[in-house]
Tab-separated table of C-alpha atoms in Angstrom:
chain	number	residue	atom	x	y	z
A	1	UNK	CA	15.747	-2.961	-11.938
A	2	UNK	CA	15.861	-4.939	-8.888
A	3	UNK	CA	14.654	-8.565	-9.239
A	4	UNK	CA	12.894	-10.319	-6.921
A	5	UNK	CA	13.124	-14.377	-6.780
A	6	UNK	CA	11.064	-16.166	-4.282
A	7	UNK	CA	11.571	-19.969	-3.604
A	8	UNK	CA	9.730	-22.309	-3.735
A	9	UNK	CA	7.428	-22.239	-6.182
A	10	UNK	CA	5.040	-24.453	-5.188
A	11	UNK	CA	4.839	-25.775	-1.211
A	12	UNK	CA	2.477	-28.064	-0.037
A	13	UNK	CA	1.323	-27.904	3.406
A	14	UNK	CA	-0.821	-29.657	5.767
A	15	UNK	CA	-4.056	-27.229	7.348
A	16	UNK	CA	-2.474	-26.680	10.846
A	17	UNK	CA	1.246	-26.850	10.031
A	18	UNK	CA	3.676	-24.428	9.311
A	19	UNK	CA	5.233	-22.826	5.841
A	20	UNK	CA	8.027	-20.957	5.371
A	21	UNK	CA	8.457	-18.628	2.292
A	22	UNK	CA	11.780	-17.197	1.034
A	23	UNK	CA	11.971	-13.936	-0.885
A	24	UNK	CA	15.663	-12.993	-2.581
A	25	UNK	CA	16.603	-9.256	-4.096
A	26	UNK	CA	19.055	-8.829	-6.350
A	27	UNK	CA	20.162	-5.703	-4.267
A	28	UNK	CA	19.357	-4.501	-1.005
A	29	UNK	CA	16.446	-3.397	-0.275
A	30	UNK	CA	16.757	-2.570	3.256
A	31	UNK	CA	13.720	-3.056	5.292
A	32	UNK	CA	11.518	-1.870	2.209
A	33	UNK	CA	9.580	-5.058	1.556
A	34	UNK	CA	6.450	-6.331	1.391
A	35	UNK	CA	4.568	-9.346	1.686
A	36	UNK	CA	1.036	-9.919	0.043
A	37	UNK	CA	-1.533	-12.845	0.114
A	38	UNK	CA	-3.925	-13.785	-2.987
A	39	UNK	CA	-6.633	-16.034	-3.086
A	40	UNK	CA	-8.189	-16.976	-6.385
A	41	UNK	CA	-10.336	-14.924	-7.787
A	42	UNK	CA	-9.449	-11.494	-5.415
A	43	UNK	CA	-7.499	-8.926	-5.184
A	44	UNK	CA	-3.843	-8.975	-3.164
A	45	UNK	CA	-4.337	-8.133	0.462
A	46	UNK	CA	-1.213	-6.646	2.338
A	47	UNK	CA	-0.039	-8.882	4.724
A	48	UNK	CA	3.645	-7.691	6.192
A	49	UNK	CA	5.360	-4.099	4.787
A	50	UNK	CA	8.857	-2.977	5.989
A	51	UNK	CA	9.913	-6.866	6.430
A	52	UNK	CA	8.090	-7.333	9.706
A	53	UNK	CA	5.643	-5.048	10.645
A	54	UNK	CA	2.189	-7.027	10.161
A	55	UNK	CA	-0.667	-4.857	8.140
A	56	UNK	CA	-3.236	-3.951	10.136
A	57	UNK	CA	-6.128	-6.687	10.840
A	58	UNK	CA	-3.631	-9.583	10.213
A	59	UNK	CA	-3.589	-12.290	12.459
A	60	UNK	CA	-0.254	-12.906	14.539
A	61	UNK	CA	0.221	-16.600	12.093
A	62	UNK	CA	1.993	-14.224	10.244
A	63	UNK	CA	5.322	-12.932	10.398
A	64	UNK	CA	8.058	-11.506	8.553
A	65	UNK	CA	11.507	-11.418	8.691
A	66	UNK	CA	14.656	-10.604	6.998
A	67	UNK	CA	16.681	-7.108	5.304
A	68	UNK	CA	19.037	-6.418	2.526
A	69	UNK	CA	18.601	-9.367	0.025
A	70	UNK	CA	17.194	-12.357	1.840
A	71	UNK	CA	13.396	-12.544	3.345
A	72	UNK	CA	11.141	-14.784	4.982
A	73	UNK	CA	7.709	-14.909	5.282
A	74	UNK	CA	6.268	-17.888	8.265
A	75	UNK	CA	2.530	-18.691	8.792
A	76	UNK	CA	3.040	-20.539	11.677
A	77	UNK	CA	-0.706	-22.717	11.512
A	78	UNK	CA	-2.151	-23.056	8.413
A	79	UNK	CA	-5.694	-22.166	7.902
A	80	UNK	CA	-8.163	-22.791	5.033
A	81	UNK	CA	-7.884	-19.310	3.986
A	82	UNK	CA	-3.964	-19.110	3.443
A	83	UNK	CA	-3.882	-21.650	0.542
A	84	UNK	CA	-3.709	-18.684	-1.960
A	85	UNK	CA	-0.265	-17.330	-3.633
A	86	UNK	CA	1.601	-14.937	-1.869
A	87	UNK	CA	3.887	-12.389	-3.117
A	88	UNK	CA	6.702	-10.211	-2.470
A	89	UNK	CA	7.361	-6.953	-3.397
A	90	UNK	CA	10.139	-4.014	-3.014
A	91	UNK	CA	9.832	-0.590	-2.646
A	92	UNK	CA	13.627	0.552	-2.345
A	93	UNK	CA	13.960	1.716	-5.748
A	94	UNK	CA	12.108	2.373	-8.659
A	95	UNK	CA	10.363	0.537	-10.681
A	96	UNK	CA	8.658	-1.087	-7.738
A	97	UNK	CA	8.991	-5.099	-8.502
A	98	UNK	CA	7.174	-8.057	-7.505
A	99	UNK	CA	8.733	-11.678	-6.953
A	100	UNK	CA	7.369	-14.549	-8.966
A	101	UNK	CA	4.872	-15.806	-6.640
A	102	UNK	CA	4.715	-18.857	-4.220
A	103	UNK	CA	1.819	-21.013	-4.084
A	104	UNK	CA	0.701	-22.738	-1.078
A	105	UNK	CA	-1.521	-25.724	-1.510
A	106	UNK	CA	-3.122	-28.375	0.490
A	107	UNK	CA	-0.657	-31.464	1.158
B	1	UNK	CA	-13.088	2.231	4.891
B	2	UNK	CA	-11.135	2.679	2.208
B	3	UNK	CA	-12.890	1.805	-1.267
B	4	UNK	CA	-11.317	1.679	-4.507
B	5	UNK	CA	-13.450	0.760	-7.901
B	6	UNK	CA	-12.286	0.636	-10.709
B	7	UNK	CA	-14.331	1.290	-14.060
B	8	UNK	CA	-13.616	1.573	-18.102
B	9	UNK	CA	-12.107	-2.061	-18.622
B	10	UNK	CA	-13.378	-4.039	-21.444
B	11	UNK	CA	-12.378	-5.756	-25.223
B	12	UNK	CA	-10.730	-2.977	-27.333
B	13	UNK	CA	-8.836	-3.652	-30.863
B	14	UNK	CA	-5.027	-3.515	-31.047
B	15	UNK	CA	-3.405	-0.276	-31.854
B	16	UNK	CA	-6.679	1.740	-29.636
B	17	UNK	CA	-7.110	3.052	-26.730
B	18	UNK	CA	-8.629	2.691	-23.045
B	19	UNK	CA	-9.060	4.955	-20.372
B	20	UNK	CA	-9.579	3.549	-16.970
B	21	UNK	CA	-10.927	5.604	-13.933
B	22	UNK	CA	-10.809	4.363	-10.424
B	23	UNK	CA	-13.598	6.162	-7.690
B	24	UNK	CA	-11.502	6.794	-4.139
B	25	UNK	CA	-13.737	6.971	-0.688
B	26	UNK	CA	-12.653	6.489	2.648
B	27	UNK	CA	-9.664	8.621	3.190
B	28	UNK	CA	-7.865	11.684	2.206
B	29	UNK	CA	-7.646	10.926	-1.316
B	30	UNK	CA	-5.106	14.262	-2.166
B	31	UNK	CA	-2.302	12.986	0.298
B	32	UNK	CA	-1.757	9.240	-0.652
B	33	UNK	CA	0.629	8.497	-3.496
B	34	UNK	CA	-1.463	5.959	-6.267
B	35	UNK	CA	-0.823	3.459	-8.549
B	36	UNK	CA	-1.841	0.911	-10.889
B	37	UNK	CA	-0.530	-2.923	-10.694
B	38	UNK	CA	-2.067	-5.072	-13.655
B	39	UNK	CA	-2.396	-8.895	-13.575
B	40	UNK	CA	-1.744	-11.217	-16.658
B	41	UNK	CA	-4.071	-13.798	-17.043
B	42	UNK	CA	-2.609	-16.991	-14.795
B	43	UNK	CA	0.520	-14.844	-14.299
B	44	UNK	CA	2.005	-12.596	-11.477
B	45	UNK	CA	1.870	-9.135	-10.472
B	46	UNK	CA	3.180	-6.663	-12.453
B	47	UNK	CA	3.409	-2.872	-11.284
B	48	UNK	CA	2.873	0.161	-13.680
B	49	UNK	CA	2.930	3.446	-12.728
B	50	UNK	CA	2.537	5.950	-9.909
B	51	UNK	CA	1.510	9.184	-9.325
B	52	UNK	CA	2.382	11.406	-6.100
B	53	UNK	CA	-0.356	12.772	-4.093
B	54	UNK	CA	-0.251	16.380	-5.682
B	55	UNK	CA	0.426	14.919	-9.495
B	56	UNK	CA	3.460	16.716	-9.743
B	57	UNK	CA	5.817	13.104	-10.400
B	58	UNK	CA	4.995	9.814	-12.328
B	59	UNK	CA	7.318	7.244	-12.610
B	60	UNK	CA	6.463	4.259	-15.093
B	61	UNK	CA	7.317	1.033	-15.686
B	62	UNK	CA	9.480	0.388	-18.810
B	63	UNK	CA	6.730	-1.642	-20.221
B	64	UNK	CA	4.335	1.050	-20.562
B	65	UNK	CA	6.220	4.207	-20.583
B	66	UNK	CA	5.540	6.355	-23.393
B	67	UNK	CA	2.006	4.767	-24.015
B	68	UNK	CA	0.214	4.753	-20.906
B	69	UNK	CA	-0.416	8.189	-18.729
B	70	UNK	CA	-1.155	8.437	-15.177
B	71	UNK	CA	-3.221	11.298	-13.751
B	72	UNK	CA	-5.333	12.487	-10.946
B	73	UNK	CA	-8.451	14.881	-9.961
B	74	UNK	CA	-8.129	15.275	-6.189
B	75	UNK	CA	-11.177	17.751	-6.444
B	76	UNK	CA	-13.283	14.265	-7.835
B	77	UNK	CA	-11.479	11.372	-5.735
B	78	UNK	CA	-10.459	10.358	-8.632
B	79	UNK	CA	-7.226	8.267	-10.413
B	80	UNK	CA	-6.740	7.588	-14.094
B	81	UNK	CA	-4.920	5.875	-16.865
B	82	UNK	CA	-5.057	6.769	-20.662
B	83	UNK	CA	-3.534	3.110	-22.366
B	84	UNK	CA	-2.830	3.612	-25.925
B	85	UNK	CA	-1.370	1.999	-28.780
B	86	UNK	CA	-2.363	-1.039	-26.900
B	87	UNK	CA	-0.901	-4.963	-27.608
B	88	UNK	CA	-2.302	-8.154	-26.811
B	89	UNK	CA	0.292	-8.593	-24.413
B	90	UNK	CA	-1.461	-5.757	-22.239
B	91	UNK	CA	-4.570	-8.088	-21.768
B	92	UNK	CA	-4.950	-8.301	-17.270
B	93	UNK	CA	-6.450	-7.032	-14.898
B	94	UNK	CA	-5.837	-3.504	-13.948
B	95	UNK	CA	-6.009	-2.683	-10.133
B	96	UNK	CA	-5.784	0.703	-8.452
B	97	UNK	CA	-3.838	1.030	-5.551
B	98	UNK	CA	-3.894	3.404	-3.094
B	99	UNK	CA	0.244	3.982	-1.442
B	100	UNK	CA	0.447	2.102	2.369
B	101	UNK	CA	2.020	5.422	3.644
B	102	UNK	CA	3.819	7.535	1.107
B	103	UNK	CA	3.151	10.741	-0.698
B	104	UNK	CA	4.512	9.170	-3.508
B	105	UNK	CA	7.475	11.031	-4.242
B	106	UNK	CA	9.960	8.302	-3.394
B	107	UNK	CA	9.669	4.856	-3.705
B	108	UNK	CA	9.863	4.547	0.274
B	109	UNK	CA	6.657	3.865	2.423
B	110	UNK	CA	5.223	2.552	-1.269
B	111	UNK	CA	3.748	-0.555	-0.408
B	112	UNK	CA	0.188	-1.128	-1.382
B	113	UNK	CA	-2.599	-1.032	0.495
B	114	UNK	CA	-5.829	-1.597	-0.066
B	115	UNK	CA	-6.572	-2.892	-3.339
B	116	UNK	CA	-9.489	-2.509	-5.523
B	117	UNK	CA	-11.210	-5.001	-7.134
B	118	UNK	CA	-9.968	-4.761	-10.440
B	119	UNK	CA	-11.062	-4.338	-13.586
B	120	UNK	CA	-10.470	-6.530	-16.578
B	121	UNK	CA	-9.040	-5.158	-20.006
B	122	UNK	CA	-8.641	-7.478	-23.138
B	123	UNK	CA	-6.687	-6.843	-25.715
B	124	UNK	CA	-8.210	-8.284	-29.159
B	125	UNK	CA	-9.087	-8.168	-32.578
């Protein structure tokens, strides 16, 4: 099973500024990764799939980078909506695996 | 649009069963791959099980293989899954998924999109 590890935890932000998330597989994945944004009390909504290719309605904030084992995820302004958890996922091998989550909150 | 809704969640007893149905609308239900990811109380994402567009491969998570079953009507739109034996640990909330861009075959193109809303099970005595 490949395991996912994203860092940090926990990052607080100021509305306006920029975060940076970090996503690490314990094998390559390739390009087969996804990104996905959850605020409380919904469902995940796809934000990035195949490291960089933004889902379709997301804003350009949002971009992905990354392949093999190490990913990032930048929202380059912070809105009120993107203080949620966000989490990544693979979808080289199976199972299909999730990291931990990060949570963004309000600095 | 795509719609996903999810129905049959509620409290059952250890040791029974639950079947959960999800209702499909807004695309061609009988080519998408489809899955189920389930949701711990206060905890992450956890993925399950999938089933290709045509029903002919499931692959499970090790967590529920053997108990839970995956399965399809593509004349009704429609995705299941049979839980039994459940545990306590199997409380979450169970969403359907519908495959980003894969038949569901391979694990490529599986990323998830849309979601449904979710329905909750709870395991309990």
């Amino acid at each position: 099973e490949i395991v996912m590890t994203q860092s940090p935890a926990t990052l607080s932000v100021s509305p306006g500024e920029r975060a940076t998330l970090s996503c690490r597989a314990s094998q390559s994945v390739s390009s087969n990764l996804a990104w996905y944004r959850q605020n409380p009390g919904q469902a995940p909504r796809l934000l990035i799939y195949g490291a960089s290719t933004r889902a379709t309605g997301i804003p350009a904030r949002f971009s992905g980078s990354g392949s093999g084992t190490e990913f990032t995820l930048t929202i380059s302004s912070l809105q009120s909506e993107d203080f949620a958890v966000y989490y990544c996922q693979q979808y080289n091998n199976w199972p299909l695996t999730f990291g931990q989550g990060t949570k963004v909150e309000i600095k | 649009q795509v719609q996903l809704v999810e129905s049959g969640g509620g409290v059952v007893q250890p040791g029974r069963s639950l079947r959960l149905s999800c209702a499909a609308s807004g695309f061609t239900f009988s080519s998408y791959g489809m899955h189920w990811v389930r949701q711990a109380p206060g905890k992450g994402l956890e993925w399950m099980t999938i089933i290709s567009y045509d029903g002919s491969n499931e692959y499970y998570a090790d967590s529920v293989k053997g108990r839970f079953t995956i399965s399809r009507d593509n004349s009704k739109n429609t995705l299941y899954l049979q839980m039994n034996s459940l545990r306590a640990e199997d409380t979450a909330v169970y969403y359907c998924v519908k495959s980003g861009g894969g038949s569901g075959s391979y694990p490529n193109f599986n990323w998830f999109d849309p979601w449904g809303q979710g329905t909750l099970v709870t395991v309990s005595s």
